[in-house]
PDB file of C-alpha atoms in Angstrom:
ATOM      1  CA  UNK A   1      15.662  -3.167  22.035  1.00  0.00           C
ATOM      2  CA  UNK A   2      13.024  -4.978  24.074  1.00  0.00           C
ATOM      3  CA  UNK A   3      10.654  -3.133  26.397  1.00  0.00           C
ATOM      4  CA  UNK A   4      10.254  -4.116  30.002  1.00  0.00           C
ATOM      5  CA  UNK A   5       7.297  -3.166  32.196  1.00  0.00           C
ATOM      6  CA  UNK A   6       7.644   0.337  33.595  1.00  0.00           C
ATOM      7  CA  UNK A   7       5.181  -0.095  36.455  1.00  0.00           C
ATOM      8  CA  UNK A   8       5.048  -2.654  39.223  1.00  0.00           C
ATOM      9  CA  UNK A   9       1.274  -3.121  39.023  1.00  0.00           C
ATOM     10  CA  UNK A  10       1.447  -4.858  35.644  1.00  0.00           C
ATOM     11  CA  UNK A  11      -0.818  -7.857  35.227  1.00  0.00           C
ATOM     12  CA  UNK A  12       0.672 -11.094  33.883  1.00  0.00           C
ATOM     13  CA  UNK A  13      -0.889 -10.304  30.479  1.00  0.00           C
ATOM     14  CA  UNK A  14       0.530  -6.778  30.220  1.00  0.00           C
ATOM     15  CA  UNK A  15       3.893  -8.028  31.475  1.00  0.00           C
ATOM     16  CA  UNK A  16       3.874 -10.785  28.821  1.00  0.00           C
ATOM     17  CA  UNK A  17       2.834  -8.533  25.939  1.00  0.00           C
ATOM     18  CA  UNK A  18       5.235  -5.800  26.991  1.00  0.00           C
ATOM     19  CA  UNK A  19       8.148  -8.220  27.125  1.00  0.00           C
ATOM     20  CA  UNK A  20       7.326 -10.093  23.903  1.00  0.00           C
ATOM     21  CA  UNK A  21       6.643  -7.076  21.688  1.00  0.00           C
ATOM     22  CA  UNK A  22       9.884  -5.490  20.532  1.00  0.00           C
ATOM     23  CA  UNK A  23      10.153  -1.733  20.749  1.00  0.00           C
ATOM     24  CA  UNK A  24      11.670  -0.072  17.742  1.00  0.00           C
ATOM     25  CA  UNK A  25      11.402   3.171  15.852  1.00  0.00           C
ATOM     26  CA  UNK A  26       9.843   2.774  12.415  1.00  0.00           C
ATOM     27  CA  UNK A  27      12.210   3.413   9.532  1.00  0.00           C
ATOM     28  CA  UNK A  28      11.298   4.862   6.196  1.00  0.00           C
ATOM     29  CA  UNK A  29      12.488   2.541   3.457  1.00  0.00           C
ATOM     30  CA  UNK A  30      10.826   4.495   0.685  1.00  0.00           C
ATOM     31  CA  UNK A  31      11.056   8.253   0.305  1.00  0.00           C
ATOM     32  CA  UNK A  32       9.381  10.555  -2.183  1.00  0.00           C
ATOM     33  CA  UNK A  33      11.636  13.466  -2.994  1.00  0.00           C
ATOM     34  CA  UNK A  34      10.369  16.978  -2.366  1.00  0.00           C
ATOM     35  CA  UNK A  35      11.032  17.790  -6.019  1.00  0.00           C
ATOM     36  CA  UNK A  36       8.488  15.177  -7.210  1.00  0.00           C
ATOM     37  CA  UNK A  37       5.334  16.896  -8.426  1.00  0.00           C
ATOM     38  CA  UNK A  38       1.860  15.699  -7.540  1.00  0.00           C
ATOM     39  CA  UNK A  39       1.242  14.794 -11.168  1.00  0.00           C
ATOM     40  CA  UNK A  40       4.460  12.776 -11.374  1.00  0.00           C
ATOM     41  CA  UNK A  41       3.706  10.967  -8.103  1.00  0.00           C
ATOM     42  CA  UNK A  42       0.145  10.106  -9.172  1.00  0.00           C
ATOM     43  CA  UNK A  43       1.301   8.985 -12.618  1.00  0.00           C
ATOM     44  CA  UNK A  44       3.894   6.726 -11.011  1.00  0.00           C
ATOM     45  CA  UNK A  45       1.293   5.369  -8.571  1.00  0.00           C
ATOM     46  CA  UNK A  46      -1.027   4.594 -11.484  1.00  0.00           C
ATOM     47  CA  UNK A  47       1.758   2.704 -13.272  1.00  0.00           C
ATOM     48  CA  UNK A  48       2.561   0.719 -10.107  1.00  0.00           C
ATOM     49  CA  UNK A  49      -1.113  -0.153  -9.647  1.00  0.00           C
ATOM     50  CA  UNK A  50      -1.331  -1.233 -13.290  1.00  0.00           C
ATOM     51  CA  UNK A  51       1.625  -3.581 -12.805  1.00  0.00           C
ATOM     52  CA  UNK A  52       0.133  -4.938  -9.580  1.00  0.00           C
ATOM     53  CA  UNK A  53      -3.161  -5.562 -11.357  1.00  0.00           C
ATOM     54  CA  UNK A  54      -1.499  -7.481 -14.185  1.00  0.00           C
ATOM     55  CA  UNK A  55       0.420  -9.559 -11.627  1.00  0.00           C
ATOM     56  CA  UNK A  56      -2.806 -10.316  -9.745  1.00  0.00           C
ATOM     57  CA  UNK A  57      -4.591 -11.405 -12.941  1.00  0.00           C
ATOM     58  CA  UNK A  58      -1.700 -13.639 -13.964  1.00  0.00           C
ATOM     59  CA  UNK A  59      -1.586 -15.201 -10.486  1.00  0.00           C
ATOM     60  CA  UNK A  60      -5.336 -15.792 -10.477  1.00  0.00           C
ATOM     61  CA  UNK A  61      -5.119 -17.653 -13.790  1.00  0.00           C
ATOM     62  CA  UNK A  62      -2.977 -20.384 -12.216  1.00  0.00           C
ATOM     63  CA  UNK A  63      -5.195 -23.498 -12.411  1.00  0.00           C
ATOM     64  CA  UNK A  64      -3.447 -25.036  -9.394  1.00  0.00           C
ATOM     65  CA  UNK A  65      -4.184 -22.078  -7.128  1.00  0.00           C
ATOM     66  CA  UNK A  66      -6.886 -22.362  -4.516  1.00  0.00           C
ATOM     67  CA  UNK A  67      -6.379 -18.638  -3.832  1.00  0.00           C
ATOM     68  CA  UNK A  68      -7.851 -17.400  -7.126  1.00  0.00           C
ATOM     69  CA  UNK A  69     -10.977 -15.883  -5.487  1.00  0.00           C
ATOM     70  CA  UNK A  70      -8.811 -14.020  -2.973  1.00  0.00           C
ATOM     71  CA  UNK A  71      -6.482 -12.822  -5.713  1.00  0.00           C
ATOM     72  CA  UNK A  72      -9.439 -11.638  -7.794  1.00  0.00           C
ATOM     73  CA  UNK A  73     -10.691  -9.742  -4.736  1.00  0.00           C
ATOM     74  CA  UNK A  74      -7.303  -8.066  -4.446  1.00  0.00           C
ATOM     75  CA  UNK A  75      -7.425  -7.279  -8.163  1.00  0.00           C
ATOM     76  CA  UNK A  76     -10.744  -5.493  -7.612  1.00  0.00           C
ATOM     77  CA  UNK A  77      -9.228  -3.395  -4.816  1.00  0.00           C
ATOM     78  CA  UNK A  78      -6.279  -2.518  -7.051  1.00  0.00           C
ATOM     79  CA  UNK A  79      -8.668  -1.536  -9.856  1.00  0.00           C
ATOM     80  CA  UNK A  80     -10.606   0.682  -7.442  1.00  0.00           C
ATOM     81  CA  UNK A  81      -7.427   2.424  -6.292  1.00  0.00           C
ATOM     82  CA  UNK A  82      -6.265   2.866  -9.877  1.00  0.00           C
ATOM     83  CA  UNK A  83      -9.624   4.368 -10.850  1.00  0.00           C
ATOM     84  CA  UNK A  84      -9.326   6.902  -8.006  1.00  0.00           C
ATOM     85  CA  UNK A  85      -5.771   7.863  -8.961  1.00  0.00           C
ATOM     86  CA  UNK A  86      -6.622   8.117 -12.661  1.00  0.00           C
ATOM     87  CA  UNK A  87      -9.728  10.229 -11.928  1.00  0.00           C
ATOM     88  CA  UNK A  88      -7.668  12.693  -9.876  1.00  0.00           C
ATOM     89  CA  UNK A  89      -5.020  12.830 -12.599  1.00  0.00           C
ATOM     90  CA  UNK A  90      -7.626  13.526 -15.265  1.00  0.00           C
ATOM     91  CA  UNK A  91      -9.438  16.104 -13.125  1.00  0.00           C
ATOM     92  CA  UNK A  92      -6.391  18.002 -11.887  1.00  0.00           C
ATOM     93  CA  UNK A  93      -4.028  17.424 -14.816  1.00  0.00           C
ATOM     94  CA  UNK A  94      -6.221  16.938 -17.904  1.00  0.00           C
ATOM     95  CA  UNK A  95      -4.520  15.653 -21.004  1.00  0.00           C
ATOM     96  CA  UNK A  96      -5.097  17.415 -24.275  1.00  0.00           C
ATOM     97  CA  UNK A  97      -7.127  15.236 -26.597  1.00  0.00           C
ATOM     98  CA  UNK A  98      -6.997  16.176 -30.291  1.00  0.00           C
ATOM     99  CA  UNK A  99     -10.261  17.736 -31.415  1.00  0.00           C
ATOM    100  CA  UNK A 100     -11.405  18.716 -27.900  1.00  0.00           C
ATOM    101  CA  UNK A 101     -11.576  22.298 -26.706  1.00  0.00           C
TER     102      UNK A 101
END
């Protein structure tokens, strides 16, 4: 559904942007079930980030790509996010390492 100006004092710019920008309610395409624990959600997020990082590295290795620096920048952001997720997992849900107590 497209929005139309609701007031008569609209300037040409507000009239144009109001008419050209569609109005719609955002839909959720992805839902995390209420039965998913924090640990499970963070573990899954870490696995997704790991896959995204591998994809970024493989894409950056393409010798024909002029986007390699951009892709490497994205890889760094993914690594940062993965480090945050992994740190929270280790802090809040430590894994038992043999020999440690």
